Amino acid sequence: MDRVIIFDTTLRDGEQSPGFSMNTMEKLEMARQLARLQVDVIEAGFPISSDEDFEATREVAKQVGTLESAPSICGLSRVGLGDIDRCWEAVKYARKPRIHTFVATSDIHLKYKLRKSRAEVLKAAVAAVTHARGYCDDVEFSPEDASRSDFDYMCDVLSAVIEAGARTINIPDTVGYAIPKEWGERIARIRERVRGIDTVVLSVHCHNDLGQAVANSLTALMNGARQIECTINGIGERAGNASLEEIVMALRTRRDFFGVETRVRSEEIFKTSRLLSHITGIHVQPNKAVVGENAFAHEAGIHQDGVIKEKLTYEIMRPEDIGRPSNKLVLGKHSGRHALAARLKDLGFDLSGPDLDRAFKTFKDLADRKKEVYDEDLMAIVTDEATQQVAGYELEYLHVISGTSVVPSATVKLKKDGQVFQDSGVGDGPVDAVLAAIDAITGMKGRLQDYSLRSATSGKDAIGEVAMKIDFDGTVVSGKGSSTDVIEASARAYLSALNRVTRPAVQRVKEIGP
Ligand code: KIV
Ligand code: ZN
């Protein structure tokens, strides 16, 4: 059967959208899970954009890209030769490295953003692909803003980069402007018009501004595209990218119609979706196709009646097809280190040595406070550990006074580089007071932009997961923390954000030009 290449860009396009940034450890956890999901390509980052992104891409290439039957590890690069060198330095450790270089081809971008002529851009694209081919065979080229580019000019650029050695031609609908019928026709015309197009893989990368990303990707496929770029939970710039789970399940459920297959192990989809939510602290909407909380819930009486009699009446997919578990009790207070390691491995976290020791200690503390420990609790523990591991301030002690007729106040002790600092603060509520005390110690003043609290499981003793977005003097970072005490979870979330902003590598290069 005809096969479609699934190119996952969760760690690049997904990660570059506000609120979804991940540190190296978090990217590695995600990349390991993407490898288990069996995507064909992981776009791990944009190495020139920051030292942190370079390091994360390199670690994914080294630690995931070298596994047996690892996916290709790809890095994004503008067409500047220095960008390509940096990209190669990051991806070169992988068994199958890929350089993905791009430049805009629409007149709008040429005139206002790049301030270059069509001829200059064509020349830069060819030079970039030639340079990248000097490093590896697997080179992908994208004409950014393809859906608004002059068709003939874009085809000239594509013919030229194929001649220069590009092996994959990716057509991005950068601004989510395309409509399925028109997009399908554009892909078909590219296949007719571009020289050498049959010798390369034709790919699409669709954004979701008009809610058409998945439909556009599938229409492109019907017109000859054989790689789809997508992300878990559909995250990405603005309204996001085409969602991987929707694409894969559409191809699987409607194999009769599309007649193509992917290598993706669909039973890993749910776990991958949840892992991303845990890592980023951003949850999918309940009615999200395939992975939303309600995706398999039948509420109407007539539907429930039908499903009880025969699932086929209202279910076109089975929960088990995407590996959706029942939230079962997994471990208790007497469970040992091996049992924890084995369960974590099933959940996508391969921990050993000091990482496992730390997780085990936290698990034991939790099992003492909480009778029943669920998969969701374990995921919260491990992702919280990963977040807290960015060097910096650690929470040592917290004391809060709050109530209906007192001014909320907090005393906080933090530890950094072996030294303990203490201060106190007052606020509108207990969380505000804790953050004021932390600000008094660190001398940094964060402005809370977003705060969300969610319980990892049901029950009064559930772990509370706090996700925050904080503006530290113009730099917005997200932080996460979890605990059975929601005030402590808030303090941890704030510290994880603060520790990230004090790392200089977090400053991203925003300017994009050739
Ligand atoms: O949306 C876009 O155009 C991109 C390219 C870099 C492929 O993300
Ligand atoms: Zn994009």
PDB file of N, CA, C and O and ligand atoms in Angstrom, residues 12-13 76 100 102 142 144-145 170 172 174 205 207 229, ligand 1:
ATOM      1  N   ARG A  12       9.120  22.004  17.119  1.00  0.00           N
ATOM      2  CA  ARG A  12       9.610  23.212  16.436  1.00  0.00           C
ATOM      3  C   ARG A  12       8.465  24.213  16.221  1.00  0.00           C
ATOM      4  O   ARG A  12       8.334  25.163  16.977  1.00  0.00           O
ATOM      5  N   ASP A  13       7.576  23.948  15.284  1.00  0.00           N
ATOM      6  CA  ASP A  13       6.485  24.907  15.049  1.00  0.00           C
ATOM      7  C   ASP A  13       5.579  24.959  16.286  1.00  0.00           C
ATOM      8  O   ASP A  13       5.147  26.034  16.720  1.00  0.00           O
ATOM      9  N   LEU A  76      15.429  23.054  11.596  1.00  0.00           N
ATOM     10  CA  LEU A  76      14.992  24.102  10.670  1.00  0.00           C
ATOM     11  C   LEU A  76      16.099  25.141  10.536  1.00  0.00           C
ATOM     12  O   LEU A  76      16.839  25.405  11.486  1.00  0.00           O
ATOM     13  N   HIS A 100      16.250  21.216   7.072  1.00  0.00           N
ATOM     14  CA  HIS A 100      15.047  21.797   6.444  1.00  0.00           C
ATOM     15  C   HIS A 100      15.287  23.299   6.319  1.00  0.00           C
ATOM     16  O   HIS A 100      15.341  24.004   7.319  1.00  0.00           O
ATOM     17  N   PHE A 102      14.302  27.100   4.563  1.00  0.00           N
ATOM     18  CA  PHE A 102      13.116  27.768   4.004  1.00  0.00           C
ATOM     19  C   PHE A 102      13.401  29.234   3.738  1.00  0.00           C
ATOM     20  O   PHE A 102      14.244  29.857   4.377  1.00  0.00           O
ATOM     21  N   SER A 142      11.380  24.590   1.833  1.00  0.00           N
ATOM     22  CA  SER A 142      10.013  25.137   1.890  1.00  0.00           C
ATOM     23  C   SER A 142       9.963  26.563   1.375  1.00  0.00           C
ATOM     24  O   SER A 142      10.719  27.415   1.869  1.00  0.00           O
ATOM     25  N   GLU A 144       8.220  29.587   1.964  1.00  0.00           N
ATOM     26  CA  GLU A 144       7.290  30.078   2.987  1.00  0.00           C
ATOM     27  C   GLU A 144       6.192  30.937   2.337  1.00  0.00           C
ATOM     28  O   GLU A 144       6.435  31.611   1.344  1.00  0.00           O
ATOM     29  N   ASP A 145       5.018  30.899   2.899  1.00  0.00           N
ATOM     30  CA  ASP A 145       3.849  31.637   2.401  1.00  0.00           C
ATOM     31  C   ASP A 145       3.482  31.196   0.977  1.00  0.00           C
ATOM     32  O   ASP A 145       3.061  32.013   0.142  1.00  0.00           O
ATOM     33  N   ASN A 170       8.464  20.949   0.470  1.00  0.00           N
ATOM     34  CA  ASN A 170       7.341  21.122   1.379  1.00  0.00           C
ATOM     35  C   ASN A 170       6.608  22.422   1.046  1.00  0.00           C
ATOM     36  O   ASN A 170       7.223  23.483   0.973  1.00  0.00           O
ATOM     37  N   PRO A 172       4.172  25.110   2.296  1.00  0.00           N
ATOM     38  CA  PRO A 172       3.471  25.573   3.498  1.00  0.00           C
ATOM     39  C   PRO A 172       2.340  26.550   3.203  1.00  0.00           C
ATOM     40  O   PRO A 172       2.496  27.472   2.405  1.00  0.00           O
ATOM     41  N   THR A 174       1.435  28.944   5.207  1.00  0.00           N
ATOM     42  CA  THR A 174       1.994  29.574   6.407  1.00  0.00           C
ATOM     43  C   THR A 174       0.959  30.332   7.225  1.00  0.00           C
ATOM     44  O   THR A 174       1.000  30.341   8.445  1.00  0.00           O
ATOM     45  N   HIS A 205       2.411  21.577   4.675  1.00  0.00           N
ATOM     46  CA  HIS A 205       2.530  22.071   6.056  1.00  0.00           C
ATOM     47  C   HIS A 205       1.425  23.116   6.204  1.00  0.00           C
ATOM     48  O   HIS A 205       1.547  24.234   5.693  1.00  0.00           O
ATOM     49  N   HIS A 207      -1.387  25.503   8.232  1.00  0.00           N
ATOM     50  CA  HIS A 207      -1.796  26.164   9.477  1.00  0.00           C
ATOM     51  C   HIS A 207      -3.318  26.260   9.531  1.00  0.00           C
ATOM     52  O   HIS A 207      -4.007  26.142   8.514  1.00  0.00           O
ATOM     53  N   GLU A 229       3.132  17.484   7.318  1.00  0.00           N
ATOM     54  CA  GLU A 229       3.745  18.065   8.512  1.00  0.00           C
ATOM     55  C   GLU A 229       2.637  18.417   9.490  1.00  0.00           C
ATOM     56  O   GLU A 229       1.649  19.074   9.109  1.00  0.00           O
TER      57      GLU A 229
HETATM   58  O1  KIV B   1       4.520  27.866   8.443  1.00  0.00           O
HETATM   59  C1  KIV B   1       5.588  27.853   7.809  1.00  0.00           C
HETATM   60  O2  KIV B   1       5.717  28.395   6.702  1.00  0.00           O
HETATM   61  C2  KIV B   1       6.717  27.200   8.419  1.00  0.00           C
HETATM   62  C3  KIV B   1       7.887  26.937   7.538  1.00  0.00           C
HETATM   63  C4  KIV B   1       9.158  27.210   8.231  1.00  0.00           C
HETATM   64  C5  KIV B   1       7.805  25.561   6.979  1.00  0.00           C
HETATM   65  O3  KIV B   1       6.652  26.808   9.564  1.00  0.00           O
END
